[in-house]
XYZ file of C-alpha atoms in Angstrom:
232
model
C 47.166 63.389 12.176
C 45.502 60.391 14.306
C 41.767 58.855 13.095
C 39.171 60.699 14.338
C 37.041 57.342 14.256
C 34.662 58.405 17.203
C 33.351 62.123 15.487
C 32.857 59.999 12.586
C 30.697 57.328 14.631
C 28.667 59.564 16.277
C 27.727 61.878 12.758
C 26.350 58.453 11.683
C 24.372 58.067 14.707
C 23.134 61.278 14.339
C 22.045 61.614 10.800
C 21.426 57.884 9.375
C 17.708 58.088 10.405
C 17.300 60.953 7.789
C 20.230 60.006 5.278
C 19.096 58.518 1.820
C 16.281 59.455 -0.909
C 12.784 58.957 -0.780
C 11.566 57.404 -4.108
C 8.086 55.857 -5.497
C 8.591 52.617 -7.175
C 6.769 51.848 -9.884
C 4.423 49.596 -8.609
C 3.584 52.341 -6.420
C 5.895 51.277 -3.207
C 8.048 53.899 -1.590
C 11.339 52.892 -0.326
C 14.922 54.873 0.435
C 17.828 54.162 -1.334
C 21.616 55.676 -0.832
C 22.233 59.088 -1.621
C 25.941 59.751 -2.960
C 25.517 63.390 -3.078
C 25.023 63.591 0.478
C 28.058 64.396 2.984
C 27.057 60.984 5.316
C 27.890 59.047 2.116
C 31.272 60.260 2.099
C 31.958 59.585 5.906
C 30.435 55.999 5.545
C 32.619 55.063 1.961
C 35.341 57.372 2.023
C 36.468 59.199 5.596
C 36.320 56.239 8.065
C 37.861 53.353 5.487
C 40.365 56.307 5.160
C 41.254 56.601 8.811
C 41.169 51.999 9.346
C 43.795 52.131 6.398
C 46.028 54.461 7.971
C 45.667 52.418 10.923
C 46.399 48.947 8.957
C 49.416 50.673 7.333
C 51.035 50.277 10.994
C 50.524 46.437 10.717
C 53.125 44.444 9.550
C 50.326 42.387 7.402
C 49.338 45.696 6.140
C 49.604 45.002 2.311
C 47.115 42.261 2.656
C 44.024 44.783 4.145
C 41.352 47.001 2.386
C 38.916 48.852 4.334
C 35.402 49.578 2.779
C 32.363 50.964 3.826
C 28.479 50.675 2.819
C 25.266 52.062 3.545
C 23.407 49.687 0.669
C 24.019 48.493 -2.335
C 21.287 50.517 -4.307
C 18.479 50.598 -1.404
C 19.643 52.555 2.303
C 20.049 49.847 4.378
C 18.935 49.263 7.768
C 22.040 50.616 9.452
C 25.750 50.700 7.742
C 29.007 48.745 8.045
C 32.353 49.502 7.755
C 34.772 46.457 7.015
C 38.672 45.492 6.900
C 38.997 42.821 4.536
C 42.564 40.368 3.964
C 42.268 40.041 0.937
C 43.765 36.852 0.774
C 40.298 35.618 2.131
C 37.812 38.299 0.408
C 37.340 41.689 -0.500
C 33.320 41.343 0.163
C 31.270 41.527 2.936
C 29.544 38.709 1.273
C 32.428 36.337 1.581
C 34.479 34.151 4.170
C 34.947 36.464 7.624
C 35.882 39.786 8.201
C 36.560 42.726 10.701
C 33.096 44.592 10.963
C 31.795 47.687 12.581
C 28.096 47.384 12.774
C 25.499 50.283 13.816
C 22.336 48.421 15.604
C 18.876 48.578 14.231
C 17.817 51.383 16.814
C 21.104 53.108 16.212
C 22.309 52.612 20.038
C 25.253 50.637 20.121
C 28.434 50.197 18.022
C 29.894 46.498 17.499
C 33.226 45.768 16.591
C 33.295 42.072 15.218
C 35.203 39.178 14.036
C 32.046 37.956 11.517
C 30.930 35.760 8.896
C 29.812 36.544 5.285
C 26.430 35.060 5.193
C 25.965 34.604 1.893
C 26.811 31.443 1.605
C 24.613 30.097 4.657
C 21.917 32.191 2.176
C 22.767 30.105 -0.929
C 22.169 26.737 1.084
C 19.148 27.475 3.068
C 17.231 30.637 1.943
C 16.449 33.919 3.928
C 14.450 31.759 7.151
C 15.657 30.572 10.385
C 17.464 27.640 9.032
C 19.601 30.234 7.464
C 20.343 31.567 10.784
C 20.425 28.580 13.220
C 22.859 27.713 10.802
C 25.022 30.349 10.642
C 24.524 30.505 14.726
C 25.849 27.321 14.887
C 28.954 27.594 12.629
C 29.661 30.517 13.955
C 30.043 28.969 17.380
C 32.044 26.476 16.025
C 34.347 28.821 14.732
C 34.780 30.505 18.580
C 35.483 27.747 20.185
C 38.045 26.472 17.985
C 39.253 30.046 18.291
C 39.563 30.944 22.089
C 42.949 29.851 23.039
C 43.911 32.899 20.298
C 41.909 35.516 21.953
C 43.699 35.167 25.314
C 47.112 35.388 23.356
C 45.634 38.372 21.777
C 43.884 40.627 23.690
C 45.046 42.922 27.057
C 42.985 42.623 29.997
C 41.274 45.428 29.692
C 39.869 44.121 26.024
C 39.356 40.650 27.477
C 37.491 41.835 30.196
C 34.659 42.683 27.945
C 34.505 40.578 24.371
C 31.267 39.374 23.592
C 31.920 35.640 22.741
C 28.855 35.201 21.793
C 26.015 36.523 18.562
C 24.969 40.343 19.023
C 21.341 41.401 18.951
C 21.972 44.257 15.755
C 18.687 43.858 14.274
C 17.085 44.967 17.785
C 13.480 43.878 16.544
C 13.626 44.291 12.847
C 13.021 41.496 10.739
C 15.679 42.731 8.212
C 17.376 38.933 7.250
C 20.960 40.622 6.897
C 21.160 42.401 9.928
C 20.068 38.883 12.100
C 22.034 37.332 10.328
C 25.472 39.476 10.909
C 23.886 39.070 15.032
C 24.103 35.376 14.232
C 27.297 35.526 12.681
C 29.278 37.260 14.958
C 32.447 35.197 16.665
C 33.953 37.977 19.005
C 32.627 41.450 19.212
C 33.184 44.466 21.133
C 30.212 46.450 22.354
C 30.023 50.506 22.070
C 26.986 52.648 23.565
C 26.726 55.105 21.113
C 25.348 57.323 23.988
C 28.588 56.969 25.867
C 31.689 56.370 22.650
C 35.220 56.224 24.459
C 37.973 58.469 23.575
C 39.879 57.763 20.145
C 42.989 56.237 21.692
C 40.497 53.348 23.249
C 38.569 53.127 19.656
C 41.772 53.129 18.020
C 43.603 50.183 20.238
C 40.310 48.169 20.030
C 40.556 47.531 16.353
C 44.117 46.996 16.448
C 43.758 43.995 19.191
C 40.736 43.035 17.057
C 42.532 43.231 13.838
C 45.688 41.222 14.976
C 43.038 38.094 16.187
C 41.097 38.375 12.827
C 44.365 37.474 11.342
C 45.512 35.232 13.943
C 42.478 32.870 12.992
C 42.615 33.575 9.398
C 46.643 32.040 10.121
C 45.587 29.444 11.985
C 45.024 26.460 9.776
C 43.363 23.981 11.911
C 40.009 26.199 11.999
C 38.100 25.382 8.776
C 37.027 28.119 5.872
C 33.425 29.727 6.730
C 32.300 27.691 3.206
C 33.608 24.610 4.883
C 31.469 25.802 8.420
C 28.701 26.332 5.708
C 28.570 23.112 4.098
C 29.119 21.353 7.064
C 26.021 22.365 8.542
């Protein structure tokens, strides 16, 4: 039975403004964290890293991918991800680069990325904008040195509309993470959430996407996103 990635996109679009539990803290602050009772949990950690793996097990590379999805680590975050990973480079979002859905702050739009791990632009320079003209900067290192394989990669009809450029996910929240996965973004399709395309179009998206995520990762002339990190 194919994916059904786009029912899955649009549940989370629908409930992730009322997904999580409402708790008191106890120095009296309220705050949501992740609910694992609730069906949305499933969809986000179980259903759609289902449906990416049966589309990795296509790929010849396929031995080498794990799919994993998030909507916090303890606390709901702003909006959730859903990652394929080669593990030869990581198997955490917090690590190296990655393929990365990504809901937007306002719950709009869809990416599809190519993006970096932050945390070790974090580690050097704190949660502030040094963090992030950092990461902006590496990150568009990273493209450029990366182009030539996008044009090998993609069909016109995907090249017509990568974003080669960061993505505004945040969308006026001040949530560090979420500008910084904006910031860190090499190549990224765009989704309105409003208007999803058919399966077959989701579906042929992340393949093209996944084959130049390992494309780079193959490509040894483009430096480690530690090396990027450093660097700057």
């Amino acid at each position: 039975m194919q994916p059904d990635l786009r029912s899955n996109f649009l549940l989370i679009s629908k409930e992730w403004e009322d997904y999580g539990k409402e708790i008191i803290t106890k120095s009296g602050v309220s705050g949501t964290v992740t609910d694992v009772e609730d069906p949305l949990y499933t969809t986000i950690t179980e259903h759609i890293p289902v449906d990416l793996s049966s589309i990795n097990g296509k790929k010849p590379f396929h031995d080498i991918l794990l799919s994993k999805g998030s909507p916090g680590e303890g606390n709901k975050s702003l909006a959730p991800w859903i990652a394929t990973f080669n593990t030869d480079l990581t198997t955490s979002a917090k690590k190296e680069f990655y393929v990365v859905y990504l809901f937007s702050g306002d719950l709009k739009n869809l990416y599809l990325s190519i993006a970096f791990g932050v945390t070790s632009f974090e580690t050097l320079f704190g949660r502030g904008k040094k963090s992030l003209e950092a990461i902006r900067s590496a990150a568009s290192k990273k493209r450029n040195l990366s182009m030539n394989l996008v044009k090998e990669t993609f069909n016109e009809r995907t090249l017509n509309k990568v974003i080669s450029s960061p993505i505004d996910v945040a969308r006026g929240h001040y949530n560090f993470l979420h500008r910084a996965y904006g910031e860190g973004a090499i190549f990224s399709l765009e989704y309105d959430l409003d208007d999803l395309p058919d399966n077959n179009i989701l579906i042929e998206d992340y393949e093209q996407i996944l084959d130049l995520y390992i494309e780079i990762e193959k490509d040894v002339s483009i430096p480690s996103v530690e090396e990027f990190a450093v660097s700057e």
